Amino acid sequence: MIDNISAGPDRATPRQDSNRTASRRTGPQTLTHQAPAPAPPLIGATPVYPTSTPHTSGYLIRPDSNRVFWQEAGNPHGNPILMVHGGPGSGASPTWSRFTDPDRYRVILLDQRGTGRSTPSAGDVDTDLSTNTTAHLIDDFEALRTHLGIERWHVLGASWGSCLGLAYAQAHPDRVISLVLFAVTAGTRAEITWITHDMRRVFPQQWEDFYAAAGPDADPRALPAAYARLLAAPDPGVRHDAAKAWCRWEDTHVATAPGFTPDPRYEDPDFRYTFARAVTHYWANDCFLAPGQLLEQIPQVAHIPAVLINGRLDISGPSDTAYDLARHWKAAELVIVGDAAHTANTGGIGAAVVTATDRFAHLD
């Protein structure tokens, strides 16, 4: 799942949302954001901060010859926050800085292995992805933290980034101040099967096209592996068609909120291929996580304050994952945004994320 974090108009200060109502129920604390009837949903009007232009960048050279590109934005002396992008494969963008107060946060952006400006790129068919796993990405985060002289930092992640950010926190809980996770996923086989097979129940014709493009021998319950094989084919035409079909399906299942527009990055064949190759590599391998790993290891992060945010209309990452995690996480709050789906450019996801980062900005 790719996260599209392009948001609405910039803002100078956090908005006090007088239209937010809280409803509590058994289980985790749940806040449901509701627009006052009969007002329409917040489409493209998410209040966010101005994008901060990166002021520092570099490459982190890893022992296996991977070069991981990183950037910093915001206040160089602010509270550090690591932005964990989604996909896998989408790459980082300075747009992420819109979720944080530029005066209070030191924003750390990193292109995960094989994505963005990191090299070697997954967009090169000859790139060996055997050293591109969840464990490698977690090690990269730790190496970057050490390189930048940061003792502890906040972590913000979306979609796949929520999964990876939580996995990182569980591996290094003493290095994480807070977690803000939205469009929450846990990288489970069930989630992957839901998106690539079971969602046929929601988009039957589109799924049939997605399945047909995987080839006549494709197992309908193992489509990431089938696509991964096509994306490694020697024929560039086969690779091109597979990447296009995969990204068309991506745009289909995230398009459940009013006002959704297709991701323009998919018009770029290089981005399409890089993204599709990275995500199928991870999904064909269950995101390199043990079954139920993130839920089982919640005790590792039980003390870390967290906000888990999901759109009620999100069928790419349904809210039960966030609910189940928050239910076992004493320091976590669950926020369900009623008018939002999987992306932050429609509905109130952006506002909820900003509210959370504003709340944690004083923690160090």
XYZ file of C-alpha atoms in Angstrom:
364
model
C 0.000 0.000 0.000
C 1.399 3.313 -0.943
C 0.701 6.291 1.248
C -0.177 9.521 -0.531
C 0.624 12.245 1.969
C -0.019 15.282 -0.185
C -2.245 17.414 1.999
C -4.451 20.439 1.669
C -3.625 24.099 2.267
C -0.754 25.088 4.500
C -1.436 26.473 7.914
C 0.501 28.614 10.333
C -0.833 27.296 13.623
C -2.694 24.167 14.728
C -6.448 24.406 14.353
C -8.568 23.941 17.437
C -11.208 21.550 16.109
C -14.463 22.397 17.837
C -16.255 19.779 15.751
C -14.404 16.788 17.182
C -16.444 14.587 19.449
C -15.111 11.789 21.606
C -16.906 8.485 21.988
C -15.556 5.926 24.417
C -16.202 2.219 24.355
C -14.800 -0.966 25.768
C -11.269 -1.444 24.500
C -8.831 1.296 23.524
C -9.727 4.932 23.836
C -11.375 5.832 20.551
C -11.891 9.328 19.206
C -14.218 9.631 16.234
C -13.868 12.792 14.160
C -17.202 13.932 12.785
C -18.097 16.870 10.551
C -21.159 18.782 11.767
C -24.201 17.856 9.696
C -24.994 18.918 7.050
C -21.452 20.093 6.248
C -19.612 18.069 3.583
C -16.466 16.063 4.373
C -13.139 17.894 4.496
C -11.962 17.330 0.948
C -8.520 18.756 0.264
C -8.867 21.062 3.261
C -6.704 19.325 5.812
C -5.032 21.910 8.070
C -1.310 21.321 8.021
C 1.903 23.269 8.474
C 3.889 24.687 5.547
C 6.289 22.265 3.923
C 9.804 22.743 5.278
C 12.578 22.841 2.696
C 15.332 20.349 3.587
C 18.470 22.120 4.763
C 20.813 19.139 5.166
C 21.184 15.860 3.291
C 23.610 13.039 2.733
C 24.156 9.362 2.120
C 24.577 6.763 4.810
C 27.017 4.144 3.515
C 26.116 0.685 4.768
C 28.495 -2.321 5.071
C 26.725 -4.149 2.214
C 27.350 -1.202 -0.164
C 23.816 0.166 0.057
C 23.759 3.970 0.095
C 20.771 5.283 2.028
C 19.735 8.843 1.227
C 18.559 11.056 4.092
C 17.476 14.670 4.541
C 16.700 17.012 7.413
C 14.079 19.759 7.530
C 12.499 21.938 10.186
C 14.371 23.244 13.218
C 17.933 21.810 13.413
C 17.709 22.154 17.202
C 14.161 20.850 17.508
C 12.849 17.577 18.815
C 13.942 14.895 16.302
C 11.268 12.911 14.498
C 11.874 10.093 12.005
C 9.418 9.949 9.105
C 8.844 6.370 7.903
C 7.366 6.294 4.417
C 5.043 3.684 3.038
C 4.872 1.318 0.127
C 7.189 -0.445 0.539
C 8.775 1.526 -2.254
C 7.289 5.005 -2.229
C 10.349 6.949 -1.041
C 10.331 9.936 1.311
C 9.227 13.472 0.500
C 9.645 16.840 2.231
C 5.829 16.957 2.173
C 5.956 14.789 5.279
C 7.167 17.840 7.198
C 3.670 19.320 6.910
C 2.582 17.048 9.744
C 4.912 18.745 12.245
C 5.485 22.207 13.677
C 8.645 23.455 11.893
C 9.656 25.461 14.959
C 9.496 22.503 17.322
C 10.585 19.498 15.267
C 13.788 18.409 13.578
C 12.409 16.317 10.718
C 14.463 13.325 9.547
C 13.543 11.919 6.129
C 15.033 8.708 4.776
C 14.554 6.851 1.499
C 14.351 3.200 2.474
C 16.678 0.820 0.652
C 16.022 0.617 -3.061
C 13.677 3.615 -3.103
C 13.897 7.313 -3.890
C 17.515 8.430 -4.115
C 18.924 5.473 -2.197
C 21.107 3.120 -4.222
C 21.179 0.559 -5.652
C 17.615 1.149 -6.786
C 14.931 -1.508 -6.862
C 14.129 0.120 -10.190
C 17.197 -1.586 -11.660
C 16.190 -5.133 -12.547
C 19.740 -6.300 -11.780
C 19.622 -5.043 -8.178
C 19.824 -7.907 -5.708
C 17.057 -7.453 -3.138
C 18.311 -10.136 -0.747
C 19.738 -7.427 1.518
C 16.488 -5.479 1.465
C 14.423 -6.804 4.373
C 12.644 -5.373 7.385
C 15.630 -6.192 9.589
C 17.961 -4.322 7.217
C 15.696 -1.262 7.252
C 15.565 -1.273 11.053
C 19.357 -1.435 11.163
C 19.511 1.501 8.734
C 17.340 3.586 11.056
C 19.630 2.846 13.982
C 22.738 3.604 11.943
C 21.260 6.935 10.853
C 20.259 7.832 14.404
C 23.821 7.201 15.555
C 25.286 9.059 12.566
C 23.182 12.135 13.340
C 24.055 12.067 17.031
C 20.455 11.587 18.144
C 19.867 9.866 21.487
C 16.115 9.327 21.112
C 13.554 10.397 18.551
C 9.853 10.445 17.776
C 8.609 8.165 14.988
C 5.816 8.909 12.502
C 4.818 6.277 9.962
C 2.004 5.689 7.472
C 0.682 2.489 5.907
C 3.738 0.237 5.443
C 5.590 2.930 7.384
C 3.309 2.330 10.370
C 4.243 -1.355 10.281
C 7.958 -0.655 9.893
C 7.930 2.149 12.457
C 6.320 -0.130 15.030
C 8.749 -2.955 14.226
C 11.630 -0.519 14.748
C 10.213 0.658 18.074
C 9.811 -2.919 19.259
C 13.423 -3.666 18.354
C 14.744 -0.464 19.963
C 12.156 0.755 22.487
C 14.739 2.747 24.429
C 15.322 4.962 21.361
C 11.702 5.957 20.721
C 9.989 8.875 22.484
C 6.551 8.543 20.878
C 4.814 6.928 17.922
C 2.235 8.437 15.590
C 0.990 5.821 13.131
C -1.725 6.286 10.522
C -3.335 4.037 7.906
C -2.142 1.335 10.268
C -1.030 -2.077 9.021
C 0.854 -4.939 10.637
C 2.310 -6.692 7.594
C 0.431 -9.940 8.197
C -0.329 -12.634 5.654
C -4.033 -12.022 6.274
C -3.694 -8.327 5.392
C -1.742 -9.081 2.226
C -4.258 -11.741 1.163
C -7.102 -9.341 1.858
C -5.676 -6.678 -0.445
C -4.526 -8.954 -3.246
C -7.258 -11.610 -3.213
C -10.212 -11.143 -0.880
C -10.874 -7.579 -2.040
C -12.328 -9.149 -5.164
C -15.569 -8.967 -3.185
C -15.390 -5.164 -3.303
C -13.912 -4.599 -6.777
C -14.722 -7.786 -8.741
C -14.050 -6.546 -12.286
C -10.914 -4.636 -11.340
C -9.605 -7.652 -9.449
C -10.221 -9.921 -12.447
C -8.073 -7.564 -14.529
C -5.415 -7.533 -11.802
C -5.434 -11.337 -11.648
C -5.354 -11.768 -15.430
C -2.312 -9.505 -15.710
C -0.409 -11.817 -13.347
C -0.209 -14.512 -16.022
C -2.016 -17.786 -16.749
C -0.125 -19.770 -14.120
C -0.594 -17.296 -11.261
C -1.990 -18.572 -7.987
C -4.850 -16.173 -7.170
C -3.961 -16.362 -3.477
C -0.277 -15.600 -4.087
C -0.374 -12.694 -6.516
C 2.536 -10.742 -4.979
C 4.852 -13.656 -5.780
C 3.440 -13.939 -9.309
C 3.987 -10.240 -9.939
C 7.467 -10.372 -8.409
C 8.395 -13.003 -11.008
C 7.034 -10.869 -13.849
C 8.891 -7.822 -12.548
C 12.128 -9.818 -12.712
C 11.492 -11.024 -16.270
C 14.203 -10.394 -18.892
C 11.669 -8.789 -21.250
C 11.269 -5.075 -20.364
C 7.802 -5.084 -21.911
C 6.669 -7.769 -19.482
C 8.103 -5.805 -16.582
C 6.451 -2.597 -17.773
C 3.015 -4.205 -18.119
C 3.260 -5.892 -14.720
C 4.212 -2.661 -12.959
C 1.374 -0.797 -14.647
C -1.201 -3.437 -13.682
C 0.030 -3.547 -10.095
C -0.150 0.227 -9.663
C -3.577 0.377 -11.301
C -4.784 -2.021 -8.595
C -3.129 0.125 -5.921
C -5.101 3.156 -7.075
C -8.280 1.074 -7.109
C -8.347 -0.131 -3.530
C -7.346 3.182 -1.929
C -10.065 5.111 -3.815
C -12.882 4.838 -1.271
C -13.062 8.409 0.073
C -14.915 11.200 -1.766
C -12.533 13.470 -3.630
C -9.876 10.823 -4.245
C -7.613 11.389 -7.247
C -5.196 8.827 -8.725
C -1.593 9.062 -7.605
C 0.245 11.065 -10.298
C 3.505 9.287 -9.503
C 2.139 6.190 -11.210
C 2.358 8.059 -14.514
C 6.149 7.801 -14.234
C 7.220 4.361 -15.522
C 10.424 4.438 -13.463
C 8.564 5.144 -10.225
C 5.920 2.557 -11.129
C 8.495 -0.159 -11.603
C 10.547 0.719 -8.510
C 7.453 0.785 -6.352
C 5.926 -2.416 -7.729
C 9.182 -4.340 -7.437
C 9.749 -3.246 -3.835
C 6.233 -3.907 -2.595
C 5.914 -7.316 -4.251
C 9.310 -8.307 -2.844
C 8.107 -7.546 0.672
C 4.597 -8.905 0.329
C 5.753 -12.146 -1.275
C 7.836 -12.642 1.879
C 5.176 -11.632 4.448
C 7.067 -8.373 5.022
C 9.887 -10.420 6.568
C 7.943 -10.632 9.825
C 6.949 -13.668 11.861
C 3.207 -14.425 12.002
C 1.548 -12.044 14.439
C 4.903 -10.519 15.379
C 3.858 -6.910 15.903
C 0.831 -7.729 18.043
C 2.726 -10.271 20.122
C 5.527 -7.797 20.822
C 3.317 -4.920 21.972
C 4.618 -5.425 25.547
C 7.983 -4.141 24.252
C 6.439 -0.720 23.587
C 3.627 -0.689 26.146
C 5.188 2.319 27.888
C 5.681 4.425 24.735
C 2.936 7.020 24.168
C 1.292 6.506 20.799
C -1.598 7.626 18.640
C -2.946 5.184 16.037
C -5.064 6.873 13.358
C -7.274 5.190 10.778
C -9.916 6.299 8.306
C -13.310 4.675 8.711
C -13.458 4.299 4.914
C -10.018 2.666 4.689
C -10.431 -0.775 3.166
C -6.744 -1.040 2.222
C -5.840 -1.065 5.906
C -9.095 -1.727 7.777
C -9.345 -0.326 11.277
C -9.361 -3.683 13.054
C -5.553 -3.792 12.928
C -5.216 -0.433 14.679
C -7.956 -1.419 17.119
C -6.312 -4.716 18.045
C -2.920 -3.088 18.551
C -4.338 -0.268 20.675
C -6.376 -2.701 22.748
C -3.180 -4.331 24.004
C -1.168 -1.101 24.240
C -1.712 0.765 27.486
C -0.120 4.012 26.334
C -1.845 4.113 22.933
C -4.884 6.076 21.803
C -6.940 5.047 18.790
C -8.400 7.752 16.535
C -10.938 6.824 13.857
C -11.559 9.539 11.265
C -15.044 9.133 9.883
C -14.637 10.837 6.496
C -11.227 9.432 5.536
C -9.809 6.372 3.815
C -6.187 5.261 3.340
C -4.646 8.529 2.191
C -4.052 11.822 3.957
C -5.181 14.076 1.112
C -8.903 13.543 1.708
C -10.863 13.747 4.921
C -9.444 14.574 8.322
C -6.411 12.275 8.589
C -3.947 15.153 8.286
C -5.649 17.088 11.083
C -5.529 14.061 13.368
C -1.831 13.492 12.653
C -0.985 17.135 13.333
C -2.974 17.058 16.567
C -0.923 14.056 17.682
C 2.482 15.498 16.790
C 1.578 18.796 18.444
C 0.666 16.891 21.586
C 3.969 15.017 21.699
C 6.200 17.951 20.717
C 7.163 18.717 24.328
C 8.354 15.159 25.029
C 12.065 14.418 24.804
